[in-house]
Amino acid sequence: MAVGTLVVAVLSNLLPMAAWLAAGASPLFDYQVWRPVLYGLTTGSILQGVINGVFLLLVGRSLEPLLGSWDFAAVYLLAGLGGATALSLTGVPASFSGSICGIFGILAATAVIKHLEHQDIRGDIILITLFVIWGILAGSRDWTADIGAIVVGAAVGWVWGRNRWASRGRNRIAYAVIAGVCLGALVVTWLW
C-alpha cells in the first residue's frame, strides 16, 4: 500500500491524476465508482505521499502480520471508501488526500482489535484524536473524510476481531457488506 501511495503521488505531479481520482460531492463525480474505491491511494503531494508511506510502514508492521496482507489492504481501501463516502455525505466538493484515510482506518481497526483483546488503547485514541484535531485546525474540510475512515476502520476491526478464528469467508462477506453500505450511501447522494 505504501508503494501504491507513493506511485500515485509521483504520477499526480506528472499527469492530471487529481481530475481522475479526486472524490467528493461534486456533481461531476456522480456515478464514477472508481473515484471512491481508489480514493485511499490518492495524495495531495509527493511529501504527503512519502509521509503516509513511511507511516504505513511503521504502523503496518504491527497490523499486517496480525491481519495478513489481503485483509490489511482491505482495511486500507475500505477506509478510503469510507472517507470518500463521508466527503459526499457532508458536501465537500472535492479532495485528493485519501491516503490519510487509509492511515486513520488502520489506526481505528488496530485500536478496536486491541480493545477486543483487552489491551490498553489510550495511546491509539489520543493519536487518532490529535490527528483529527490537527485536520480541523488546519482549516481543511477533508477532516470529514478522516471521520468516515475512522468509522469504517473501527467497523472492519470489530468484524475482524469477532471473526478472528472463524473462516476468512465471513470477513470477506463483512467487508463486502461494509463496501455495499458505503456505495449505497454514495448512490443516495448521487441521486439528490
Short mmCIF file of C-alpha atoms in Angstrom, two decimals:
data_model
loop_
_atom_site.label_atom_id
_atom_site.label_comp_id
_atom_site.label_asym_id
_atom_site.label_seq_id
_atom_site.Cartn_x
_atom_site.Cartn_y
_atom_site.Cartn_z
CA MET A 1 0.00 0.00 0.00
CA ALA A 2 2.92 2.33 0.76
CA VAL A 3 4.37 1.79 -2.71
CA GLY A 4 0.99 2.34 -4.37
CA THR A 5 0.52 5.59 -2.48
CA LEU A 6 3.99 6.79 -3.49
CA VAL A 7 3.45 5.86 -7.14
CA VAL A 8 0.16 7.78 -7.22
CA ALA A 9 1.87 10.76 -5.54
CA VAL A 10 4.63 10.85 -8.15
CA LEU A 11 2.26 10.27 -11.07
CA SER A 12 -0.08 13.00 -9.84
CA ASN A 13 2.71 15.50 -10.40
CA LEU A 14 3.28 14.22 -13.95
CA LEU A 15 -0.31 13.55 -15.05
CA PRO A 16 -3.68 15.16 -14.26
CA MET A 17 -4.47 12.45 -11.70
CA ALA A 18 -6.47 14.78 -9.46
CA ALA A 19 -9.00 15.14 -12.23
CA TRP A 20 -9.31 11.34 -12.50
CA LEU A 21 -9.17 10.24 -8.86
CA ALA A 22 -10.47 13.09 -6.70
CA ALA A 23 -13.56 12.25 -4.68
CA GLY A 24 -16.24 14.37 -3.11
CA ALA A 25 -19.73 15.75 -3.54
CA SER A 26 -19.13 17.47 -6.88
CA PRO A 27 -21.86 16.57 -9.40
CA LEU A 28 -19.06 15.87 -11.88
CA PHE A 29 -18.11 12.81 -9.81
CA ASP A 30 -21.56 11.23 -9.74
CA TYR A 31 -21.68 7.56 -10.77
CA GLN A 32 -17.90 7.38 -11.21
CA VAL A 33 -17.42 4.47 -8.83
CA TRP A 34 -13.65 4.24 -9.31
CA ARG A 35 -13.20 7.57 -7.51
CA PRO A 36 -14.40 6.48 -4.06
CA VAL A 37 -12.97 2.97 -4.46
CA LEU A 38 -9.45 4.27 -5.24
CA TYR A 39 -9.63 7.37 -3.04
CA GLY A 40 -7.43 5.73 -0.40
CA LEU A 41 -4.47 5.75 -2.80
CA THR A 42 -4.64 9.46 -3.56
CA THR A 43 -2.37 12.06 -2.05
CA GLY A 44 -2.04 15.80 -2.48
CA SER A 45 1.74 15.98 -2.85
CA ILE A 46 4.86 13.86 -3.03
CA LEU A 47 5.79 14.94 0.52
CA GLN A 48 2.41 13.81 1.81
CA GLY A 49 2.84 10.55 -0.10
CA VAL A 50 6.24 9.96 1.49
CA ILE A 51 4.94 10.76 4.99
CA ASN A 52 1.93 8.47 4.53
CA GLY A 53 4.12 5.74 3.04
CA VAL A 54 6.51 5.86 5.99
CA PHE A 55 3.59 5.87 8.41
CA LEU A 56 2.12 2.85 6.61
CA LEU A 57 5.40 1.00 7.00
CA LEU A 58 5.63 1.86 10.70
CA VAL A 59 2.03 1.09 11.63
CA GLY A 60 1.70 -1.70 9.09
CA ARG A 61 4.47 -3.71 10.67
CA SER A 62 2.28 -4.35 13.71
CA LEU A 63 -1.07 -4.83 11.97
CA GLU A 64 -0.23 -6.59 8.71
CA PRO A 65 1.22 -9.72 10.38
CA LEU A 66 -1.89 -9.86 12.56
CA LEU A 67 -4.41 -9.48 9.72
CA GLY A 68 -2.50 -10.79 6.74
CA SER A 69 -1.64 -8.85 3.59
CA TRP A 70 -5.05 -9.13 1.91
CA ASP A 71 -7.03 -8.09 4.96
CA PHE A 72 -4.59 -5.24 5.61
CA ALA A 73 -5.15 -3.98 2.05
CA ALA A 74 -8.92 -4.38 2.54
CA VAL A 75 -8.83 -2.22 5.68
CA TYR A 76 -6.83 0.43 3.85
CA LEU A 77 -9.05 0.58 0.77
CA LEU A 78 -12.31 0.32 2.72
CA ALA A 79 -11.17 3.21 4.93
CA GLY A 80 -10.56 5.26 1.78
CA LEU A 81 -14.04 4.33 0.58
CA GLY A 82 -15.45 5.38 3.95
CA GLY A 83 -13.61 8.69 3.68
CA ALA A 84 -14.93 9.33 0.18
CA THR A 85 -18.44 8.49 1.37
CA ALA A 86 -18.14 10.97 4.25
CA LEU A 87 -16.98 13.67 1.82
CA SER A 88 -20.05 13.13 -0.34
CA LEU A 89 -22.44 12.98 2.62
CA THR A 90 -21.08 16.22 4.12
CA GLY A 91 -20.99 18.11 0.83
CA VAL A 92 -17.23 18.60 0.47
CA PRO A 93 -16.87 19.29 -3.27
CA ALA A 94 -13.54 17.56 -3.93
CA SER A 95 -10.50 16.11 -2.20
CA PHE A 96 -7.35 14.40 -3.35
CA SER A 97 -5.94 13.47 0.07
CA GLY A 98 -7.34 9.99 0.57
CA SER A 99 -4.23 8.14 1.67
CA ILE A 100 -4.54 9.66 5.12
CA CYS A 101 -7.95 7.96 5.31
CA GLY A 102 -6.24 4.62 4.95
CA ILE A 103 -3.96 5.54 7.84
CA PHE A 104 -6.92 6.55 10.01
CA GLY A 105 -8.75 3.35 9.13
CA ILE A 106 -5.75 1.22 10.04
CA LEU A 107 -5.31 3.07 13.35
CA ALA A 108 -9.01 2.65 14.18
CA ALA A 109 -9.02 -1.04 13.23
CA THR A 110 -5.92 -1.63 15.36
CA ALA A 111 -7.49 0.17 18.33
CA VAL A 112 -10.68 -1.89 18.12
CA ILE A 113 -8.80 -5.18 17.78
CA LYS A 114 -6.60 -4.26 20.74
CA HIS A 115 -9.70 -3.29 22.75
CA LEU A 116 -11.32 -6.64 22.00
CA GLU A 117 -8.14 -8.31 23.26
CA HIS A 118 -8.36 -6.21 26.47
CA GLN A 119 -5.23 -4.21 25.69
CA ASP A 120 -4.67 -0.57 26.56
CA ILE A 121 -5.82 1.66 23.68
CA ARG A 122 -5.44 5.08 25.29
CA GLY A 123 -2.40 5.88 23.15
CA ASP A 124 -4.29 4.91 19.99
CA ILE A 125 -7.28 7.07 20.93
CA ILE A 126 -5.02 10.04 21.74
CA LEU A 127 -3.15 9.69 18.43
CA ILE A 128 -6.35 9.46 16.37
CA THR A 129 -7.86 12.42 18.25
CA LEU A 130 -4.76 14.55 17.76
CA PHE A 131 -4.73 13.82 14.02
CA VAL A 132 -8.41 14.75 13.65
CA ILE A 133 -7.94 17.94 15.68
CA TRP A 134 -4.91 18.80 13.53
CA GLY A 135 -7.05 18.40 10.40
CA ILE A 136 -9.76 20.63 11.81
CA LEU A 137 -7.32 23.31 12.98
CA ALA A 138 -5.51 23.25 9.63
CA GLY A 139 -8.72 24.60 8.11
CA SER A 140 -9.24 21.75 5.70
CA ARG A 141 -12.71 20.37 5.11
CA ASP A 142 -11.11 16.98 4.45
CA TRP A 143 -11.36 16.13 8.15
CA THR A 144 -14.84 14.77 7.48
CA ALA A 145 -13.18 12.10 5.35
CA ASP A 146 -10.98 11.23 8.32
CA ILE A 147 -14.08 10.64 10.46
CA GLY A 148 -15.59 8.40 7.76
CA ALA A 149 -12.36 6.43 7.59
CA ILE A 150 -12.27 6.02 11.36
CA VAL A 151 -15.85 4.71 11.42
CA VAL A 152 -15.17 2.21 8.63
CA GLY A 153 -11.81 1.21 10.12
CA ALA A 154 -13.44 0.61 13.51
CA ALA A 155 -16.19 -1.47 11.85
CA VAL A 156 -13.62 -3.57 9.99
CA GLY A 157 -11.58 -4.01 13.18
CA TRP A 158 -14.67 -5.12 15.08
CA VAL A 159 -15.64 -7.60 12.35
CA TRP A 160 -12.13 -8.98 12.19
CA GLY A 161 -11.81 -9.18 15.97
CA ARG A 162 -15.12 -11.03 16.31
CA ASN A 163 -14.42 -13.44 13.43
CA ARG A 164 -10.71 -13.87 14.09
CA TRP A 165 -10.78 -17.60 14.50
CA ALA A 166 -13.70 -18.17 12.12
CA SER A 167 -13.33 -18.70 8.42
CA ARG A 168 -11.89 -15.89 6.33
CA GLY A 169 -15.04 -16.11 4.24
CA ARG A 170 -17.02 -14.37 6.99
CA ASN A 171 -14.56 -11.49 6.98
CA ARG A 172 -14.80 -11.15 3.22
CA ILE A 173 -18.60 -11.11 3.39
CA ALA A 174 -18.48 -8.46 6.11
CA TYR A 175 -16.05 -6.37 4.03
CA ALA A 176 -18.44 -6.62 1.07
CA VAL A 177 -21.33 -5.51 3.30
CA ILE A 178 -19.33 -2.51 4.57
CA ALA A 179 -18.39 -1.58 0.99
CA GLY A 180 -22.03 -2.03 -0.06
CA VAL A 181 -23.26 0.30 2.69
CA CYS A 182 -20.72 2.95 1.64
CA LEU A 183 -21.57 2.61 -2.04
CA GLY A 184 -25.30 2.66 -1.22
CA ALA A 185 -24.84 5.91 0.70
CA LEU A 186 -22.92 7.32 -2.27
CA VAL A 187 -25.71 6.38 -4.67
CA VAL A 188 -28.18 8.20 -2.41
CA THR A 189 -26.01 11.35 -2.58
CA TRP A 190 -25.72 10.98 -6.36
CA LEU A 191 -29.50 10.82 -6.73
CA TRP A 192 -30.09 14.02 -4.73
#
